[in-house]
mmCIF file of C-alpha atoms in Angstrom:
data_model
loop_
_atom_site.group_PDB
_atom_site.id
_atom_site.type_symbol
_atom_site.label_atom_id
_atom_site.label_comp_id
_atom_site.label_asym_id
_atom_site.label_seq_id
_atom_site.Cartn_x
_atom_site.Cartn_y
_atom_site.Cartn_z
ATOM 1 C CA MET A 1 77.321 42.837 74.967
ATOM 2 C CA LYS A 2 78.081 45.205 72.122
ATOM 3 C CA LEU A 3 75.894 47.897 73.716
ATOM 4 C CA ALA A 4 77.615 47.462 77.084
ATOM 5 C CA PHE A 5 81.014 47.712 75.386
ATOM 6 C CA LEU A 6 80.025 50.923 73.596
ATOM 7 C CA THR A 7 78.635 52.398 76.811
ATOM 8 C CA ALA A 8 81.835 51.609 78.689
ATOM 9 C CA LEU A 9 83.875 53.024 75.831
ATOM 10 C CA CYS A 10 81.894 56.254 75.886
ATOM 11 C CA LEU A 11 82.253 56.561 79.654
ATOM 12 C CA SER A 12 85.990 55.962 79.351
ATOM 13 C CA ILE A 13 86.315 58.623 76.681
ATOM 14 C CA SER A 14 84.216 61.074 78.731
ATOM 15 C CA LEU A 15 86.343 60.480 81.817
ATOM 16 C CA ALA A 16 89.545 60.939 79.829
ATOM 17 C CA ASP A 17 88.160 64.130 78.344
ATOM 18 C CA ALA A 18 87.278 65.370 81.843
ATOM 19 C CA LEU A 19 90.765 64.657 83.112
ATOM 20 C CA ASP A 20 92.266 66.422 80.096
ATOM 21 C CA SER A 21 90.134 69.537 80.599
ATOM 22 C CA CYS A 22 90.229 72.419 83.072
ATOM 23 C CA VAL A 23 86.455 72.881 83.111
ATOM 24 C CA GLY A 24 85.493 72.979 86.794
ATOM 25 C CA ARG A 25 89.119 72.432 87.892
ATOM 26 C CA CYS A 26 90.648 75.936 87.706
ATOM 27 C CA GLY A 27 92.825 76.708 90.695
ATOM 28 C CA TYR A 28 92.708 73.229 92.243
ATOM 29 C CA GLY A 29 95.897 71.768 93.648
ATOM 30 C CA THR A 30 98.167 69.489 91.653
ATOM 31 C CA ASN A 31 96.779 65.959 91.296
ATOM 32 C CA PRO A 32 99.329 63.436 89.990
ATOM 33 C CA SER A 33 96.532 61.088 88.852
ATOM 34 C CA HIS A 34 95.474 63.669 86.257
ATOM 35 C CA PRO A 35 97.415 63.824 82.983
ATOM 36 C CA CYS A 36 97.438 67.636 83.099
ATOM 37 C CA GLN A 37 96.906 70.371 85.653
ATOM 38 C CA CYS A 38 94.838 73.561 85.977
ATOM 39 C CA ASN A 39 96.543 75.832 88.493
ATOM 40 C CA ALA A 40 99.118 78.589 88.306
ATOM 41 C CA ALA A 41 101.942 76.143 89.043
ATOM 42 C CA CYS A 42 101.353 74.308 85.750
ATOM 43 C CA GLU A 43 102.653 77.355 83.909
ATOM 44 C CA ARG A 44 106.024 76.829 85.581
ATOM 45 C CA PHE A 45 106.120 73.047 85.199
ATOM 46 C CA GLY A 46 104.700 72.882 81.687
ATOM 47 C CA ASP A 47 101.892 70.401 82.474
ATOM 48 C CA CYS A 48 98.817 72.590 81.898
ATOM 49 C CA CYS A 49 95.782 71.123 80.150
ATOM 50 C CA SER A 50 95.244 72.291 76.603
ATOM 51 C CA ASP A 51 92.293 74.473 77.574
ATOM 52 C CA TYR A 52 94.012 75.989 80.638
ATOM 53 C CA TRP A 53 94.758 79.306 78.973
ATOM 54 C CA SER A 54 91.254 79.826 77.653
ATOM 55 C CA THR A 55 89.431 78.411 80.678
ATOM 56 C CA CYS A 56 91.576 79.459 83.619
ATOM 57 C CA ALA A 57 94.500 81.748 82.886
ATOM 58 C CA ALA A 58 92.639 84.706 81.455
ATOM 59 C CA ALA A 59 90.114 84.632 84.264
ATOM 60 C CA SER A 60 92.464 83.611 87.058
ATOM 61 C CA GLN A 61 94.119 86.990 87.392
ATOM 62 C CA ASP A 62 91.157 89.013 88.615
ATOM 63 C CA SER A 63 87.996 86.906 88.248
ATOM 64 C CA CYS A 64 86.241 83.991 89.956
ATOM 65 C CA GLN A 65 85.020 82.601 86.624
ATOM 66 C CA GLY A 66 85.452 78.825 86.944
ATOM 67 C CA ARG A 67 87.167 79.187 90.347
ATOM 68 C CA CYS A 68 84.383 79.270 92.975
ATOM 69 C CA GLY A 69 85.302 77.183 95.994
ATOM 70 C CA GLU A 70 88.906 76.636 94.886
ATOM 71 C CA SER A 71 91.603 75.854 97.425
ATOM 72 C CA TYR A 72 93.879 78.693 98.537
ATOM 73 C CA ASN A 73 96.830 79.224 96.203
ATOM 74 C CA SER A 74 99.380 81.900 97.135
ATOM 75 C CA LEU A 75 100.250 82.376 93.447
ATOM 76 C CA ASN A 76 96.772 83.752 92.681
ATOM 77 C CA ARG A 77 96.316 87.521 92.748
ATOM 78 C CA CYS A 78 92.818 87.176 94.226
ATOM 79 C CA HIS A 79 90.760 84.305 95.625
ATOM 80 C CA CYS A 80 87.342 82.670 95.348
ATOM 81 C CA ASN A 81 86.752 80.593 98.474
ATOM 82 C CA THR A 82 84.749 81.154 101.631
ATOM 83 C CA LYS A 83 87.781 82.507 103.497
ATOM 84 C CA CYS A 84 88.676 85.234 101.012
ATOM 85 C CA GLY A 85 86.422 87.818 102.644
ATOM 86 C CA GLN A 86 88.002 87.230 106.028
ATOM 87 C CA TYR A 87 91.420 87.884 104.505
ATOM 88 C CA SER A 88 90.294 90.770 102.261
ATOM 89 C CA ASN A 89 91.561 89.099 99.086
ATOM 90 C CA CYS A 90 88.413 88.119 97.160
ATOM 91 C CA CYS A 91 88.220 88.753 93.442
ATOM 92 C CA LYS A 92 85.902 91.610 92.539
ATOM 93 C CA ASP A 93 83.231 89.283 91.128
ATOM 94 C CA TYR A 94 83.318 86.782 94.020
ATOM 95 C CA SER A 95 79.914 87.810 95.404
ATOM 96 C CA SER A 96 78.144 87.804 92.047
ATOM 97 C CA LEU A 97 79.654 84.555 90.719
ATOM 98 C CA CYS A 98 80.082 82.501 93.898
ATOM 99 C CA GLY A 99 77.188 83.797 95.967
ATOM 100 C CA GLY A 100 79.302 84.630 99.005
ATOM 101 C CA SER A 101 80.134 87.777 100.922
ATOM 102 C CA SER A 102 83.491 89.247 99.977
ATOM 103 C CA SER A 103 83.601 90.891 103.416
ATOM 104 C CA GLY A 104 84.329 87.674 105.348
ATOM 105 C CA GLY A 105 81.624 87.927 107.960
ATOM 106 C CA ALA A 106 78.080 88.996 107.268
ATOM 107 C CA SER A 107 77.824 91.793 104.717
ATOM 108 C CA ILE A 108 77.810 95.345 106.067
ATOM 109 C CA SER A 109 75.481 97.841 104.424
ATOM 110 C CA ASP A 110 76.239 101.512 103.893
ATOM 111 C CA LEU A 111 73.433 102.312 106.332
ATOM 112 C CA GLU A 112 75.101 100.189 109.008
ATOM 113 C CA LEU A 113 78.430 101.902 108.373
ATOM 114 C CA GLN A 114 76.830 105.323 108.694
ATOM 115 C CA SER A 115 74.997 104.393 111.880
ATOM 116 C CA LEU A 116 78.141 102.913 113.435
ATOM 117 C CA SER A 117 80.304 105.897 112.493
ATOM 118 C CA GLU A 118 77.832 108.209 114.241
ATOM 119 C CA ARG A 119 78.006 106.012 117.361
ATOM 120 C CA LEU A 120 81.799 106.024 117.269
ATOM 121 C CA LEU A 121 81.764 109.811 117.072
ATOM 122 C CA SER A 122 79.417 110.088 120.043
ATOM 123 C CA LEU A 123 81.678 107.755 122.049
ATOM 124 C CA ASP A 124 84.894 109.672 121.301
ATOM 125 C CA VAL A 125 85.162 111.187 124.777
ATOM 126 C CA ASN A 126 88.890 111.874 124.300
ATOM 127 C CA LYS A 127 88.541 114.175 121.299
ATOM 128 C CA ALA A 128 89.479 117.830 121.571
ATOM 129 C CA ARG A 129 86.913 120.229 122.966
ATOM 130 C CA PRO A 130 86.516 123.736 121.508
ATOM 131 C CA GLY A 131 88.924 125.230 124.055
ATOM 132 C CA ASP A 132 91.579 122.542 123.503
ATOM 133 C CA LEU A 133 92.547 123.617 119.976
ATOM 134 C CA THR A 134 92.917 126.950 118.252
ATOM 135 C CA LEU A 135 93.495 126.823 114.485
ATOM 136 C CA ASN A 136 94.705 129.538 112.126
ATOM 137 C CA PRO A 137 93.891 128.108 108.652
ATOM 138 C CA GLN A 138 94.685 131.361 106.780
ATOM 139 C CA SER A 139 94.793 130.882 102.982
ATOM 140 C CA LEU A 140 92.149 128.686 101.295
ATOM 141 C CA ILE A 141 93.201 127.804 97.735
ATOM 142 C CA PRO A 142 91.410 126.041 94.840
ATOM 143 C CA ASP A 143 92.352 122.489 93.883
ATOM 144 C CA SER A 144 93.908 123.805 90.665
ATOM 145 C CA GLU A 145 96.647 125.516 92.681
ATOM 146 C CA THR A 146 97.632 122.727 95.064
ATOM 147 C CA ALA A 147 100.411 121.502 92.760
ATOM 148 C CA ILE A 148 102.248 124.807 93.264
ATOM 149 C CA PRO A 149 104.437 124.607 96.399
ATOM 150 C CA GLN A 150 103.872 128.170 97.594
ATOM 151 C CA ASP A 151 103.782 129.291 101.220
ATOM 152 C CA ARG A 152 100.635 131.370 101.580
ATOM 153 C CA ALA A 153 100.417 131.165 105.377
ATOM 154 C CA PRO A 154 102.811 133.371 107.348
ATOM 155 C CA GLN A 155 101.656 131.816 110.650
ATOM 156 C CA PRO A 156 101.541 128.184 111.868
ATOM 157 C CA LEU A 157 98.305 126.240 111.502
ATOM 158 C CA TYR A 158 98.098 125.482 115.236
ATOM 159 C CA SER A 159 97.968 128.555 117.440
ATOM 160 C CA PHE A 160 97.234 126.546 120.595
ATOM 161 C CA VAL A 161 96.951 122.897 121.636
ATOM 162 C CA ASN A 162 96.094 122.009 125.224
ATOM 163 C CA GLU A 163 98.804 119.373 125.608
ATOM 164 C CA GLY A 164 98.279 119.110 129.364
ATOM 165 C CA VAL A 165 94.716 117.896 128.869
ATOM 166 C CA LEU A 166 94.920 115.984 125.600
ATOM 167 C CA PHE A 167 98.359 114.387 125.649
ATOM 168 C CA SER A 168 98.007 113.086 129.203
ATOM 169 C CA LYS A 169 95.142 110.802 128.163
ATOM 170 C CA PRO A 170 96.228 107.131 127.883
ATOM 171 C CA THR A 171 95.476 106.746 124.184
ATOM 172 C CA PHE A 172 97.254 109.995 123.287
ATOM 173 C CA SER A 173 100.306 109.258 125.441
ATOM 174 C CA SER A 174 100.659 105.707 124.102
ATOM 175 C CA PHE A 175 100.210 106.989 120.542
ATOM 176 C CA LEU A 176 102.916 109.645 120.967
ATOM 177 C CA LYS A 177 105.443 107.004 122.016
ATOM 178 C CA LEU A 178 105.116 105.387 118.570
ATOM 179 C CA LEU A 179 106.044 108.477 116.573
ATOM 180 C CA ASP A 180 109.834 108.234 116.988
ATOM 181 C CA ASN A 181 110.094 104.565 116.011
ATOM 182 C CA TYR A 182 110.402 105.064 112.248
ATOM 183 C CA SER A 183 112.651 106.337 109.484
ATOM 184 C CA ARG A 184 110.629 108.501 107.116
ATOM 185 C CA PHE A 185 112.471 107.513 103.914
ATOM 186 C CA THR A 186 111.238 104.512 101.946
ATOM 187 C CA GLY A 187 114.027 102.120 101.087
ATOM 188 C CA SER A 188 115.381 102.366 104.641
ATOM 189 C CA THR A 189 114.709 99.126 106.528
ATOM 190 C CA GLU A 190 112.456 99.393 109.574
ATOM 191 C CA SER A 191 112.917 97.142 112.595
ATOM 192 C CA PHE A 192 111.408 97.193 116.059
ATOM 193 C CA SER A 193 113.011 96.467 119.398
ATOM 194 C CA SER A 194 111.086 94.481 121.989
ATOM 195 C CA GLU A 195 110.360 97.776 123.739
ATOM 196 C CA GLN A 196 108.919 99.289 120.559
ATOM 197 C CA GLN A 197 106.786 96.217 119.913
ATOM 198 C CA GLY A 198 105.520 96.588 123.463
ATOM 199 C CA GLU A 199 104.579 100.181 122.656
ATOM 200 C CA GLN A 200 102.506 98.953 119.723
ATOM 201 C CA ASP A 201 100.704 96.480 121.975
ATOM 202 C CA SER A 202 100.114 99.131 124.642
ATOM 203 C CA PHE A 203 98.586 101.530 122.125
ATOM 204 C CA LEU A 204 96.260 98.904 120.669
ATOM 205 C CA ARG A 205 95.119 97.752 124.104
ATOM 206 C CA ALA A 206 94.493 101.340 125.181
ATOM 207 C CA ALA A 207 92.731 102.309 121.952
ATOM 208 C CA VAL A 208 90.598 99.196 121.494
ATOM 209 C CA MET A 209 89.883 97.563 124.829
ATOM 210 C CA GLY A 210 90.596 100.613 126.985
ATOM 211 C CA THR A 211 87.884 102.771 125.411
ATOM 212 C CA VAL A 212 84.130 102.413 124.961
ATOM 213 C CA LEU A 213 84.665 103.500 121.349
ATOM 214 C CA GLY A 214 87.068 100.643 120.647
ATOM 215 C CA LYS A 215 84.809 98.105 122.338
ATOM 216 C CA GLU A 216 81.872 99.308 120.253
ATOM 217 C CA LEU A 217 83.828 98.637 117.057
ATOM 218 C CA TYR A 218 84.894 95.188 118.258
ATOM 219 C CA ASN A 219 81.363 94.241 119.349
ATOM 220 C CA PHE A 220 79.983 95.254 115.968
ATOM 221 C CA LEU A 221 82.545 93.202 114.043
ATOM 222 C CA PHE A 222 82.096 90.292 116.480
ATOM 223 C CA THR A 223 78.352 90.169 115.893
ATOM 224 C CA LYS A 224 79.016 90.266 112.151
ATOM 225 C CA GLY A 225 81.286 87.239 112.393
ATOM 226 C CA TYR A 226 84.585 88.896 111.508
ATOM 227 C CA TYR A 227 86.303 88.048 114.795
ATOM 228 C CA SER A 228 85.685 85.465 117.489
ATOM 229 C CA SER A 229 87.627 87.096 120.334
ATOM 230 C CA GLU A 230 89.210 90.356 121.440
ATOM 231 C CA VAL A 231 92.628 88.710 121.249
ATOM 232 C CA GLU A 232 92.075 87.779 117.598
ATOM 233 C CA PHE A 233 90.859 91.287 116.789
ATOM 234 C CA ILE A 234 93.828 93.060 118.380
ATOM 235 C CA GLN A 235 96.314 90.671 116.776
ATOM 236 C CA ASP A 236 94.785 91.280 113.353
ATOM 237 C CA LEU A 237 94.883 95.042 113.891
ATOM 238 C CA LYS A 238 98.540 94.765 114.838
ATOM 239 C CA MET A 239 99.373 92.895 111.644
ATOM 240 C CA MET A 240 97.299 95.021 109.250
ATOM 241 C CA TRP A 241 98.632 98.279 110.744
ATOM 242 C CA PHE A 242 102.126 97.505 112.040
ATOM 243 C CA GLY A 243 103.155 94.591 109.814
ATOM 244 C CA LEU A 244 106.099 95.586 107.613
ATOM 245 C CA TYR A 245 106.277 95.410 103.829
ATOM 246 C CA SER A 246 108.413 96.947 101.083
ATOM 247 C CA ARG A 247 107.613 100.156 99.215
ATOM 248 C CA GLY A 248 111.099 100.461 97.768
ATOM 249 C CA LYS A 249 114.332 98.573 97.076
ATOM 250 C CA GLY A 250 112.949 95.313 98.450
ATOM 251 C CA GLN A 251 113.472 96.449 102.043
ATOM 252 C CA LEU A 252 110.902 96.042 104.807
ATOM 253 C CA ASP A 253 110.573 99.793 104.976
ATOM 254 C CA SER A 254 106.905 100.605 105.443
ATOM 255 C CA SER A 255 103.652 99.811 107.207
ATOM 256 C CA GLY A 256 100.097 101.085 107.178
ATOM 257 C CA PHE A 257 100.614 102.839 110.491
ATOM 258 C CA GLU A 258 103.756 104.651 109.385
ATOM 259 C CA HIS A 259 102.248 105.690 106.066
ATOM 260 C CA VAL A 260 98.930 106.952 107.426
ATOM 261 C CA PHE A 261 99.805 108.347 110.845
ATOM 262 C CA LEU A 262 103.403 109.539 110.395
ATOM 263 C CA GLY A 263 103.972 109.979 106.675
ATOM 264 C CA GLU A 264 106.885 108.906 104.475
ATOM 265 C CA ILE A 265 109.219 110.366 101.874
ATOM 266 C CA LYS A 266 109.157 108.559 98.542
ATOM 267 C CA ASN A 267 110.507 109.861 95.237
ATOM 268 C CA SER A 268 111.280 113.207 96.884
ATOM 269 C CA LYS A 269 107.650 113.760 97.895
ATOM 270 C CA VAL A 270 105.637 113.362 101.078
ATOM 271 C CA SER A 271 103.540 110.223 100.887
ATOM 272 C CA GLY A 272 100.679 109.468 103.254
ATOM 273 C CA PHE A 273 100.674 111.692 106.393
ATOM 274 C CA HIS A 274 97.043 111.926 107.525
ATOM 275 C CA ASN A 275 97.193 112.699 111.235
ATOM 276 C CA TRP A 276 96.767 116.017 113.024
ATOM 277 C CA ILE A 277 98.869 115.097 116.076
ATOM 278 C CA GLN A 278 101.927 114.307 113.956
ATOM 279 C CA PHE A 279 101.366 117.544 112.018
ATOM 280 C CA TYR A 280 101.204 119.622 115.210
ATOM 281 C CA ARG A 281 104.229 117.856 116.716
ATOM 282 C CA LEU A 282 106.452 118.497 113.669
ATOM 283 C CA GLU A 283 105.181 122.055 113.217
ATOM 284 C CA LYS A 284 106.027 122.833 116.845
ATOM 285 C CA GLN A 285 109.526 121.371 116.382
ATOM 286 C CA GLY A 286 110.124 123.572 113.324
ATOM 287 C CA GLN A 287 110.318 120.612 110.937
ATOM 288 C CA LEU A 288 107.047 121.339 109.113
ATOM 289 C CA ASN A 289 105.929 124.533 107.394
ATOM 290 C CA TYR A 290 102.196 124.923 106.798
ATOM 291 C CA TYR A 291 101.456 126.488 103.372
ATOM 292 C CA SER A 292 97.682 126.532 102.825
ATOM 293 C CA HIS A 293 94.515 124.443 102.817
ATOM 294 C CA SER A 294 92.283 123.429 99.922
ATOM 295 C CA PHE A 295 89.389 121.950 101.885
ATOM 296 C CA ASP A 296 87.652 122.783 105.155
ATOM 297 C CA GLY A 297 84.908 120.397 106.198
ATOM 298 C CA PRO A 298 81.422 121.521 107.227
ATOM 299 C CA TRP A 299 81.839 120.560 110.881
ATOM 300 C CA THR A 300 81.834 123.329 113.489
ATOM 301 C CA SER A 301 83.200 121.135 116.287
ATOM 302 C CA TYR A 302 85.874 118.471 116.464
ATOM 303 C CA PRO A 303 86.686 116.339 114.657
ATOM 304 C CA ASP A 304 86.779 118.477 111.544
ATOM 305 C CA VAL A 305 88.509 117.592 108.254
ATOM 306 C CA LEU A 306 91.092 119.710 106.441
ATOM 307 C CA GLY A 307 92.927 119.197 103.161
ATOM 308 C CA LEU A 308 96.407 120.614 103.758
ATOM 309 C CA GLN A 309 99.449 121.738 101.765
ATOM 310 C CA PHE A 310 102.764 121.797 103.600
ATOM 311 C CA ASN A 311 106.519 121.352 103.429
ATOM 312 C CA TRP A 312 108.034 118.668 105.630
ATOM 313 C CA ASP A 313 111.692 119.532 106.086
ATOM 314 C CA GLY A 314 112.261 120.118 102.371
ATOM 315 C CA TYR A 315 109.587 117.838 100.888
ATOM 316 C CA TYR A 316 106.181 118.995 99.662
ATOM 317 C CA LYS A 317 102.751 117.472 100.274
ATOM 318 C CA GLN A 318 100.215 118.576 97.689
ATOM 319 C CA VAL A 319 97.089 117.504 99.601
ATOM 320 C CA GLY A 320 97.191 115.765 102.955
ATOM 321 C CA SER A 321 93.700 115.298 104.326
ATOM 322 C CA ALA A 322 93.208 114.526 108.000
ATOM 323 C CA PHE A 323 90.732 114.548 110.838
ATOM 324 C CA ILE A 324 91.434 117.514 113.118
ATOM 325 C CA GLY A 325 90.961 117.231 116.875
ATOM 326 C CA SER A 326 89.991 113.572 116.880
ATOM 327 C CA SER A 327 91.445 111.047 119.307
ATOM 328 C CA PRO A 328 93.929 108.439 118.063
ATOM 329 C CA GLU A 329 91.407 105.685 118.812
ATOM 330 C CA PHE A 330 88.787 107.404 116.648
ATOM 331 C CA ASP A 331 91.108 107.576 113.635
ATOM 332 C CA LEU A 332 92.192 103.967 114.150
ATOM 333 C CA ALA A 333 88.598 102.756 114.514
ATOM 334 C CA VAL A 334 87.188 104.583 111.493
ATOM 335 C CA TYR A 335 90.051 103.618 109.172
ATOM 336 C CA SER A 336 90.020 100.004 110.394
ATOM 337 C CA LEU A 337 86.250 99.734 109.974
ATOM 338 C CA CYS A 338 86.448 100.977 106.398
ATOM 339 C CA PHE A 339 89.426 98.773 105.552
ATOM 340 C CA ILE A 340 87.617 95.687 106.871
ATOM 341 C CA ALA A 341 84.207 96.504 105.388
ATOM 342 C CA ARG A 342 85.285 98.234 102.141
ATOM 343 C CA PRO A 343 88.931 97.274 101.483
ATOM 344 C CA GLY A 344 90.416 99.294 98.658
ATOM 345 C CA LYS A 345 87.168 101.172 98.075
ATOM 346 C CA VAL A 346 85.382 104.372 99.051
ATOM 347 C CA CYS A 347 83.614 103.925 102.392
ATOM 348 C CA GLN A 348 80.550 106.109 102.934
ATOM 349 C CA LEU A 349 80.097 107.291 106.539
ATOM 350 C CA ARG A 350 78.255 110.010 108.426
ATOM 351 C CA LEU A 351 79.594 112.206 111.217
ATOM 352 C CA GLY A 352 77.413 114.706 113.028
ATOM 353 C CA GLY A 353 74.672 114.226 110.451
ATOM 354 C CA LYS A 354 76.982 115.072 107.546
ATOM 355 C CA PRO A 355 78.357 112.635 104.942
ATOM 356 C CA ILE A 356 82.037 111.841 104.782
ATOM 357 C CA ALA A 357 83.898 109.352 102.594
ATOM 358 C CA ILE A 358 86.992 107.391 103.605
ATOM 359 C CA GLN A 359 89.309 105.972 100.950
ATOM 360 C CA THR A 360 91.356 102.894 101.817
ATOM 361 C CA TYR A 361 93.942 101.056 99.761
ATOM 362 C CA THR A 362 95.213 97.508 100.211
ATOM 363 C CA TRP A 363 98.842 96.468 99.841
ATOM 364 C CA THR A 364 98.833 93.659 97.275
ATOM 365 C CA ASN A 365 102.527 92.833 96.832
ATOM 366 C CA SER A 366 102.892 90.885 100.081
ATOM 367 C CA PHE A 367 100.595 89.372 102.678
ATOM 368 C CA TYR A 368 100.345 88.197 106.256
ATOM 369 C CA GLY A 369 98.637 85.151 107.697
ATOM 370 C CA ASN A 370 96.848 83.057 105.101
ATOM 371 C CA GLY A 371 96.863 85.713 102.384
ATOM 372 C CA LYS A 372 95.519 88.691 104.356
ATOM 373 C CA LYS A 373 96.337 92.151 103.018
ATOM 374 C CA PHE A 374 98.141 94.972 104.797
ATOM 375 C CA ILE A 375 96.791 98.500 104.880
ATOM 376 C CA ALA A 376 98.481 100.629 102.224
ATOM 377 C CA SER A 377 96.657 103.868 102.997
ATOM 378 C CA ALA A 378 93.518 105.332 104.540
ATOM 379 C CA TYR A 379 92.310 108.916 104.700
ATOM 380 C CA PRO A 380 89.213 111.140 104.568
ATOM 381 C CA ILE A 381 88.450 112.276 101.038
ATOM 382 C CA SER A 382 88.645 116.047 100.682
ATOM 383 C CA PRO A 383 86.651 117.052 97.570
#
């Protein structure tokens, strides 16, 4: 009897200790049957367990230590459950600590990315041909001089663009309709009419399901388990690219599409702006003055890559790298692939047998869906 009593007492003490500890409980939802809690909300309500700060809080910001398999909590900066890869919000050590893929579907190797990027290039039937573009790059400057806003090019960058051939193609024409839907200054609220939202849908349908290139990207991501239908894929692209968030003054003033494809003005400087069509359009209208270039890629056909310096109606861009001569669907596909497979990281691709790296950034201050991240930026790295 005495032994049974002592055993029960020990079990009772052990259970009480377990309920009073955050070991194995970090990030779990509030449980009123427990005397203390182990999630971010306990900091606000003052009911954290005594070991919360040492066990959970220090790790909870950026690590999966003690959090593998936790339920989704919007207060956490990153996540450690099986859905985090799908929503591009896993902690950096999710794969090593929790044994899962931080990419959502099956992991994608660098070799697979390079092979797919070569296929996407070969399928870009809408890109410019040699006779469709004539460039006049003029002054090539070292990186050490890009901070100096000096016009070293007396002539425009684009001497000729075959608009009749290129801009009549469905993906080009639907892309061009999007370029007058934005205010370039951050802090100025963006909003879309039903017509403008329809233009977004038309572009995505044309670029993704209206081209062999777009279908190739979807089929690859489908087989990897990232998407279960074309409808899901296009809807996710619409949110990650066109979903609005705030870069300044708390206004819904920006999106991945605006930042990457059109460019913005923030703190009296050009921010983003990584698209050759927008560059040509503004240069032709007299709103953009080409200054110089600091990088010219090794490609002898289109798409090429240039690192550009220019003045956009009074605001300077120190280095704006962009594909030159590519189709809108190619840019969208390559940037989307890298954002999905390597969010916020350098993405190693190959084009025409030559290496190229794409840098993407995730927007972490607001989310869509169940914690998915917007695109903050994407561009080809110009060494």
